[in-house]
Amino acid sequence: MKSNASGLFAEAIKNSLSGRTKIVGRELLFYESVTSTNTTAMELIGKGCNEGTVVIADEQTGGRGRRGRTWLSPPSENLYLSVILKPEISPEATAVLTLMSAVACAEALKNFSSLPLSLKWPNDLTIADRKIGGILAETRTDPGRVTAVVIGIGININQDISALPPGIREIATSLKNETGVAWSRTDIAVEILHGMDKWYSILIETGKKAVIEACLDLSSTIGRTVSVTTDNNIFTGIAENINNEGRLLVRSSNGTLTEINSGDVTHLR
Ligand code: BTN
């Protein structure tokens, strides 16, 4: 059985998914250490891997977050995994895959604890506004067509938050930090991958509506005063809704409603 000292058991994950998922986890590749599971997944796509392939690693030496940030990825503590999907959608429609993945992860973590987990649009899993996990979706396209999407998932499981650098430790948390006990990364990975499979099937078979509704139910952003930093602008206002494309609708004090496709949200009040 391929595993490491702290109990991330790849064979156990494979066995728990085998025959029980439609797409996610058809193949699962475990690495002790990679630069980034998203980078490894992109390389596998280039080699023609199947949809549903999962890359999971004990450690990332160059873990990446959204908007060019670093994702600290020490060994033996947390979950770092990437799921390869090949949906037949346009490049503009991929935003909903981030929301779908955030919903799947939030539900999975809620199944383990009664923690008040919520989603900060578009990709943050939070507990009382402290980040416990995030999603990095990266798309591979041919002109005008999505050939594959890599959904990278990072969840702080047994991370000692007080050991994180200042500036991060104040805004981050982990399952262990919240509950005082250590958690099985294997069990949580299984639950997340089952959830990813369930929500991906719902998305393919019934469309975006159910994903957006689940996202709204879990959202801590809607109704809050927010500041949203996009590539070119900063918007402040009330986050009113998430539309059918997964975009955040922010109403500014002069009444203008702005549709935001991608950005960094800060909850102000
Ligand atoms: C974010 O909140 O900014 C997204 C964080 C995503 C981190 C995960 S860990 C697995 C995968 N590989 C990476 O390099 N990043 C994602």
mmCIF file of N, CA, C and O in Angstrom, residues 1-53:
data_model
loop_
_atom_site.group_PDB
_atom_site.id
_atom_site.type_symbol
_atom_site.label_atom_id
_atom_site.label_comp_id
_atom_site.label_asym_id
_atom_site.label_seq_id
_atom_site.Cartn_x
_atom_site.Cartn_y
_atom_site.Cartn_z
ATOM 1 N N MET A 1 0.856 -1.204 0.000
ATOM 2 C CA MET A 1 0.000 0.000 0.000
ATOM 3 C C MET A 1 0.882 1.241 0.000
ATOM 4 O O MET A 1 1.765 1.383 0.818
ATOM 5 N N LYS A 2 0.618 2.137 -0.966
ATOM 6 C CA LYS A 2 1.431 3.348 -1.049
ATOM 7 C C LYS A 2 0.910 4.355 -0.044
ATOM 8 O O LYS A 2 -0.249 4.723 -0.035
ATOM 9 N N SER A 3 1.776 4.761 0.858
ATOM 10 C CA SER A 3 1.335 5.720 1.864
ATOM 11 C C SER A 3 2.550 6.487 2.351
ATOM 12 O O SER A 3 3.657 6.291 1.896
ATOM 13 N N ASN A 4 2.348 7.353 3.312
ATOM 14 C CA ASN A 4 3.490 7.962 3.958
ATOM 15 C C ASN A 4 3.251 7.946 5.458
ATOM 16 O O ASN A 4 2.183 7.566 5.928
ATOM 17 N N ALA A 5 4.269 8.432 6.172
ATOM 18 C CA ALA A 5 4.266 8.277 7.624
ATOM 19 C C ALA A 5 2.994 8.815 8.283
ATOM 20 O O ALA A 5 2.521 8.270 9.265
ATOM 21 N N SER A 6 2.449 9.870 7.762
ATOM 22 C CA SER A 6 1.323 10.488 8.462
ATOM 23 C C SER A 6 -0.023 9.971 7.981
ATOM 24 O O SER A 6 -1.057 10.514 8.336
ATOM 25 N N GLY A 7 -0.015 8.909 7.182
ATOM 26 C CA GLY A 7 -1.282 8.247 6.899
ATOM 27 C C GLY A 7 -2.110 8.848 5.790
ATOM 28 O O GLY A 7 -3.311 9.041 5.954
ATOM 29 N N LEU A 8 -1.494 9.159 4.682
ATOM 30 C CA LEU A 8 -2.276 9.485 3.483
ATOM 31 C C LEU A 8 -2.180 8.237 2.612
ATOM 32 O O LEU A 8 -1.142 7.964 2.026
ATOM 33 N N PHE A 9 -3.246 7.440 2.609
ATOM 34 C CA PHE A 9 -3.190 6.113 2.016
ATOM 35 C C PHE A 9 -3.848 6.101 0.642
ATOM 36 O O PHE A 9 -5.081 6.072 0.530
ATOM 37 N N ALA A 10 -3.013 6.118 -0.383
ATOM 38 C CA ALA A 10 -3.540 6.216 -1.750
ATOM 39 C C ALA A 10 -4.387 4.995 -2.124
ATOM 40 O O ALA A 10 -5.440 5.139 -2.748
ATOM 41 N N GLU A 11 -3.935 3.803 -1.705
ATOM 42 C CA GLU A 11 -4.701 2.590 -2.072
ATOM 43 C C GLU A 11 -6.065 2.588 -1.403
ATOM 44 O O GLU A 11 -7.064 2.179 -1.987
ATOM 45 N N ALA A 12 -6.109 3.064 -0.153
ATOM 46 C CA ALA A 12 -7.396 3.123 0.558
ATOM 47 C C ALA A 12 -8.334 4.112 -0.134
ATOM 48 O O ALA A 12 -9.544 3.866 -0.237
ATOM 49 N N ILE A 13 -7.791 5.215 -0.617
ATOM 50 C CA ILE A 13 -8.630 6.196 -1.335
ATOM 51 C C ILE A 13 -9.172 5.536 -2.609
ATOM 52 O O ILE A 13 -10.370 5.581 -2.892
ATOM 53 N N LYS A 14 -8.261 4.894 -3.348
ATOM 54 C CA LYS A 14 -8.678 4.231 -4.601
ATOM 55 C C LYS A 14 -9.772 3.209 -4.327
ATOM 56 O O LYS A 14 -10.786 3.162 -5.022
ATOM 57 N N ASN A 15 -9.566 2.383 -3.295
ATOM 58 C CA ASN A 15 -10.547 1.328 -3.007
ATOM 59 C C ASN A 15 -11.902 1.902 -2.621
ATOM 60 O O ASN A 15 -12.943 1.356 -2.971
ATOM 61 N N SER A 16 -11.890 3.016 -1.894
ATOM 62 C CA SER A 16 -13.168 3.613 -1.469
ATOM 63 C C SER A 16 -13.924 4.231 -2.641
ATOM 64 O O SER A 16 -15.129 4.427 -2.552
ATOM 65 N N LEU A 17 -13.192 4.585 -3.699
ATOM 66 C CA LEU A 17 -13.868 5.216 -4.845
ATOM 67 C C LEU A 17 -14.263 4.174 -5.892
ATOM 68 O O LEU A 17 -15.232 4.368 -6.631
ATOM 69 N N SER A 18 -13.509 3.085 -5.924
ATOM 70 C CA SER A 18 -13.665 2.104 -6.994
ATOM 71 C C SER A 18 -15.108 1.594 -7.112
ATOM 72 O O SER A 18 -15.680 1.076 -6.151
ATOM 73 N N GLY A 19 -15.687 1.767 -8.288
ATOM 74 C CA GLY A 19 -17.046 1.281 -8.542
ATOM 75 C C GLY A 19 -18.120 2.155 -7.917
ATOM 76 O O GLY A 19 -19.309 1.906 -8.102
ATOM 77 N N ARG A 20 -17.734 3.171 -7.153
ATOM 78 C CA ARG A 20 -18.734 4.010 -6.469
ATOM 79 C C ARG A 20 -18.811 5.416 -7.042
ATOM 80 O O ARG A 20 -19.661 6.200 -6.630
ATOM 81 N N THR A 21 -17.892 5.766 -7.925
ATOM 82 C CA THR A 21 -17.997 7.072 -8.582
ATOM 83 C C THR A 21 -18.143 6.853 -10.082
ATOM 84 O O THR A 21 -17.714 5.828 -10.615
ATOM 85 N N LYS A 22 -18.766 7.847 -10.739
ATOM 86 C CA LYS A 22 -18.973 7.715 -12.188
ATOM 87 C C LYS A 22 -17.722 8.143 -12.950
ATOM 88 O O LYS A 22 -17.339 7.516 -13.925
ATOM 89 N N ILE A 23 -17.124 9.249 -12.524
ATOM 90 C CA ILE A 23 -16.010 9.825 -13.292
ATOM 91 C C ILE A 23 -14.774 10.074 -12.419
ATOM 92 O O ILE A 23 -13.663 9.665 -12.769
ATOM 93 N N VAL A 24 -14.986 10.740 -11.293
ATOM 94 C CA VAL A 24 -13.834 11.193 -10.493
ATOM 95 C C VAL A 24 -13.161 10.006 -9.791
ATOM 96 O O VAL A 24 -13.827 9.211 -9.129
ATOM 97 N N GLY A 25 -11.854 9.903 -9.971
ATOM 98 C CA GLY A 25 -11.092 8.853 -9.300
ATOM 99 C C GLY A 25 -10.988 7.562 -10.089
ATOM 100 O O GLY A 25 -10.576 6.539 -9.553
ATOM 101 N N ARG A 26 -11.337 7.632 -11.388
ATOM 102 C CA ARG A 26 -11.135 6.436 -12.229
ATOM 103 C C ARG A 26 -9.672 6.008 -12.192
ATOM 104 O O ARG A 26 -9.341 4.845 -12.281
ATOM 105 N N GLU A 27 -8.818 7.036 -12.139
ATOM 106 C CA GLU A 27 -7.383 6.772 -11.935
ATOM 107 C C GLU A 27 -6.909 7.719 -10.857
ATOM 108 O O GLU A 27 -7.382 8.860 -10.790
ATOM 109 N N LEU A 28 -5.991 7.235 -10.008
ATOM 110 C CA LEU A 28 -5.484 8.103 -8.950
ATOM 111 C C LEU A 28 -3.978 7.920 -8.858
ATOM 112 O O LEU A 28 -3.490 6.800 -8.763
ATOM 113 N N LEU A 29 -3.277 9.038 -8.934
ATOM 114 C CA LEU A 29 -1.815 8.981 -8.885
ATOM 115 C C LEU A 29 -1.339 9.693 -7.630
ATOM 116 O O LEU A 29 -1.711 10.854 -7.403
ATOM 117 N N PHE A 30 -0.551 8.989 -6.821
ATOM 118 C CA PHE A 30 -0.053 9.561 -5.570
ATOM 119 C C PHE A 30 1.443 9.848 -5.684
ATOM 120 O O PHE A 30 2.216 9.035 -6.192
ATOM 121 N N TYR A 31 1.834 11.013 -5.203
ATOM 122 C CA TYR A 31 3.253 11.395 -5.194
ATOM 123 C C TYR A 31 3.623 11.868 -3.789
ATOM 124 O O TYR A 31 2.838 12.563 -3.145
ATOM 125 N N GLU A 32 4.817 11.492 -3.334
ATOM 126 C CA GLU A 32 5.301 12.025 -2.044
ATOM 127 C C GLU A 32 5.486 13.540 -2.143
ATOM 128 O O GLU A 32 5.108 14.272 -1.238
ATOM 129 N N SER A 33 6.096 13.981 -3.266
ATOM 130 C CA SER A 33 6.375 15.407 -3.400
ATOM 131 C C SER A 33 6.322 15.809 -4.874
ATOM 132 O O SER A 33 6.896 15.124 -5.714
ATOM 133 N N VAL A 34 5.607 16.867 -5.147
ATOM 134 C CA VAL A 34 5.589 17.431 -6.510
ATOM 135 C C VAL A 34 5.725 18.947 -6.373
ATOM 136 O O VAL A 34 5.576 19.499 -5.288
ATOM 137 N N THR A 35 5.994 19.596 -7.493
ATOM 138 C CA THR A 35 6.021 21.063 -7.456
ATOM 139 C C THR A 35 4.612 21.559 -7.151
ATOM 140 O O THR A 35 4.386 22.339 -6.230
ATOM 141 N N SER A 36 3.668 21.097 -7.962
ATOM 142 C CA SER A 36 2.259 21.458 -7.778
ATOM 143 C C SER A 36 1.430 20.352 -8.421
ATOM 144 O O SER A 36 1.719 19.939 -9.553
ATOM 145 N N THR A 37 0.407 19.872 -7.715
ATOM 146 C CA THR A 37 -0.433 18.819 -8.310
ATOM 147 C C THR A 37 -1.127 19.345 -9.570
ATOM 148 O O THR A 37 -1.394 18.579 -10.490
ATOM 149 N N ASN A 38 -1.404 20.660 -9.628
ATOM 150 C CA ASN A 38 -2.015 21.210 -10.855
ATOM 151 C C ASN A 38 -1.050 21.112 -12.033
ATOM 152 O O ASN A 38 -1.457 20.801 -13.153
ATOM 153 N N THR A 39 0.225 21.368 -11.786
ATOM 154 C CA THR A 39 1.222 21.281 -12.864
ATOM 155 C C THR A 39 1.347 19.835 -13.330
ATOM 156 O O THR A 39 1.357 19.556 -14.539
ATOM 157 N N THR A 40 1.401 18.906 -12.384
ATOM 158 C CA THR A 40 1.482 17.484 -12.745
ATOM 159 C C THR A 40 0.238 17.086 -13.545
ATOM 160 O O THR A 40 0.333 16.369 -14.553
ATOM 161 N N ALA A 41 -0.933 17.571 -13.114
ATOM 162 C CA ALA A 41 -2.183 17.226 -13.817
ATOM 163 C C ALA A 41 -2.155 17.771 -15.250
ATOM 164 O O ALA A 41 -2.555 17.077 -16.193
ATOM 165 N N MET A 42 -1.664 18.992 -15.429
ATOM 166 C CA MET A 42 -1.575 19.571 -16.782
ATOM 167 C C MET A 42 -0.651 18.717 -17.666
ATOM 168 O O MET A 42 -0.935 18.494 -18.844
ATOM 169 N N GLU A 43 0.439 18.230 -17.082
ATOM 170 C CA GLU A 43 1.364 17.375 -17.848
ATOM 171 C C GLU A 43 0.669 16.079 -18.256
ATOM 172 O O GLU A 43 0.830 15.592 -19.381
ATOM 173 N N LEU A 44 -0.139 15.536 -17.348
ATOM 174 C CA LEU A 44 -0.855 14.285 -17.659
ATOM 175 C C LEU A 44 -1.873 14.503 -18.770
ATOM 176 O O LEU A 44 -2.072 13.631 -19.623
ATOM 177 N N ILE A 45 -2.519 15.679 -18.767
ATOM 178 C CA ILE A 45 -3.477 15.988 -19.841
ATOM 179 C C ILE A 45 -2.749 15.965 -21.182
ATOM 180 O O ILE A 45 -3.242 15.409 -22.159
ATOM 181 N N GLY A 46 -1.547 16.546 -21.207
ATOM 182 C CA GLY A 46 -0.739 16.551 -22.434
ATOM 183 C C GLY A 46 -0.428 15.146 -22.919
ATOM 184 O O GLY A 46 -0.209 14.914 -24.109
ATOM 185 N N LYS A 47 -0.418 14.192 -21.979
ATOM 186 C CA LYS A 47 -0.120 12.800 -22.355
ATOM 187 C C LYS A 47 -1.393 12.014 -22.624
ATOM 188 O O LYS A 47 -1.355 10.795 -22.804
ATOM 189 N N GLY A 48 -2.553 12.703 -22.579
ATOM 190 C CA GLY A 48 -3.810 12.053 -22.967
ATOM 191 C C GLY A 48 -4.489 11.266 -21.857
ATOM 192 O O GLY A 48 -5.165 10.271 -22.134
ATOM 193 N N CYS A 49 -4.349 11.706 -20.604
ATOM 194 C CA CYS A 49 -4.974 10.934 -19.515
ATOM 195 C C CYS A 49 -6.499 11.025 -19.584
ATOM 196 O O CYS A 49 -7.060 11.904 -20.230
ATOM 197 N N ASN A 50 -7.160 10.121 -18.868
ATOM 198 C CA ASN A 50 -8.626 10.080 -18.867
ATOM 199 C C ASN A 50 -9.236 11.162 -17.992
ATOM 200 O O ASN A 50 -8.637 11.566 -16.990
ATOM 201 N N GLU A 51 -10.458 11.541 -18.350
ATOM 202 C CA GLU A 51 -11.226 12.413 -17.475
ATOM 203 C C GLU A 51 -11.425 11.701 -16.126
ATOM 204 O O GLU A 51 -11.627 10.484 -16.089
ATOM 205 N N GLY A 52 -11.368 12.492 -15.048
ATOM 206 C CA GLY A 52 -11.575 11.911 -13.723
ATOM 207 C C GLY A 52 -10.287 11.517 -13.026
ATOM 208 O O GLY A 52 -10.309 11.150 -11.850
ATOM 209 N N THR A 53 -9.155 11.620 -13.738
ATOM 210 C CA THR A 53 -7.877 11.287 -13.102
ATOM 211 C C THR A 53 -7.612 12.260 -11.951
ATOM 212 O O THR A 53 -7.832 13.464 -12.087
#
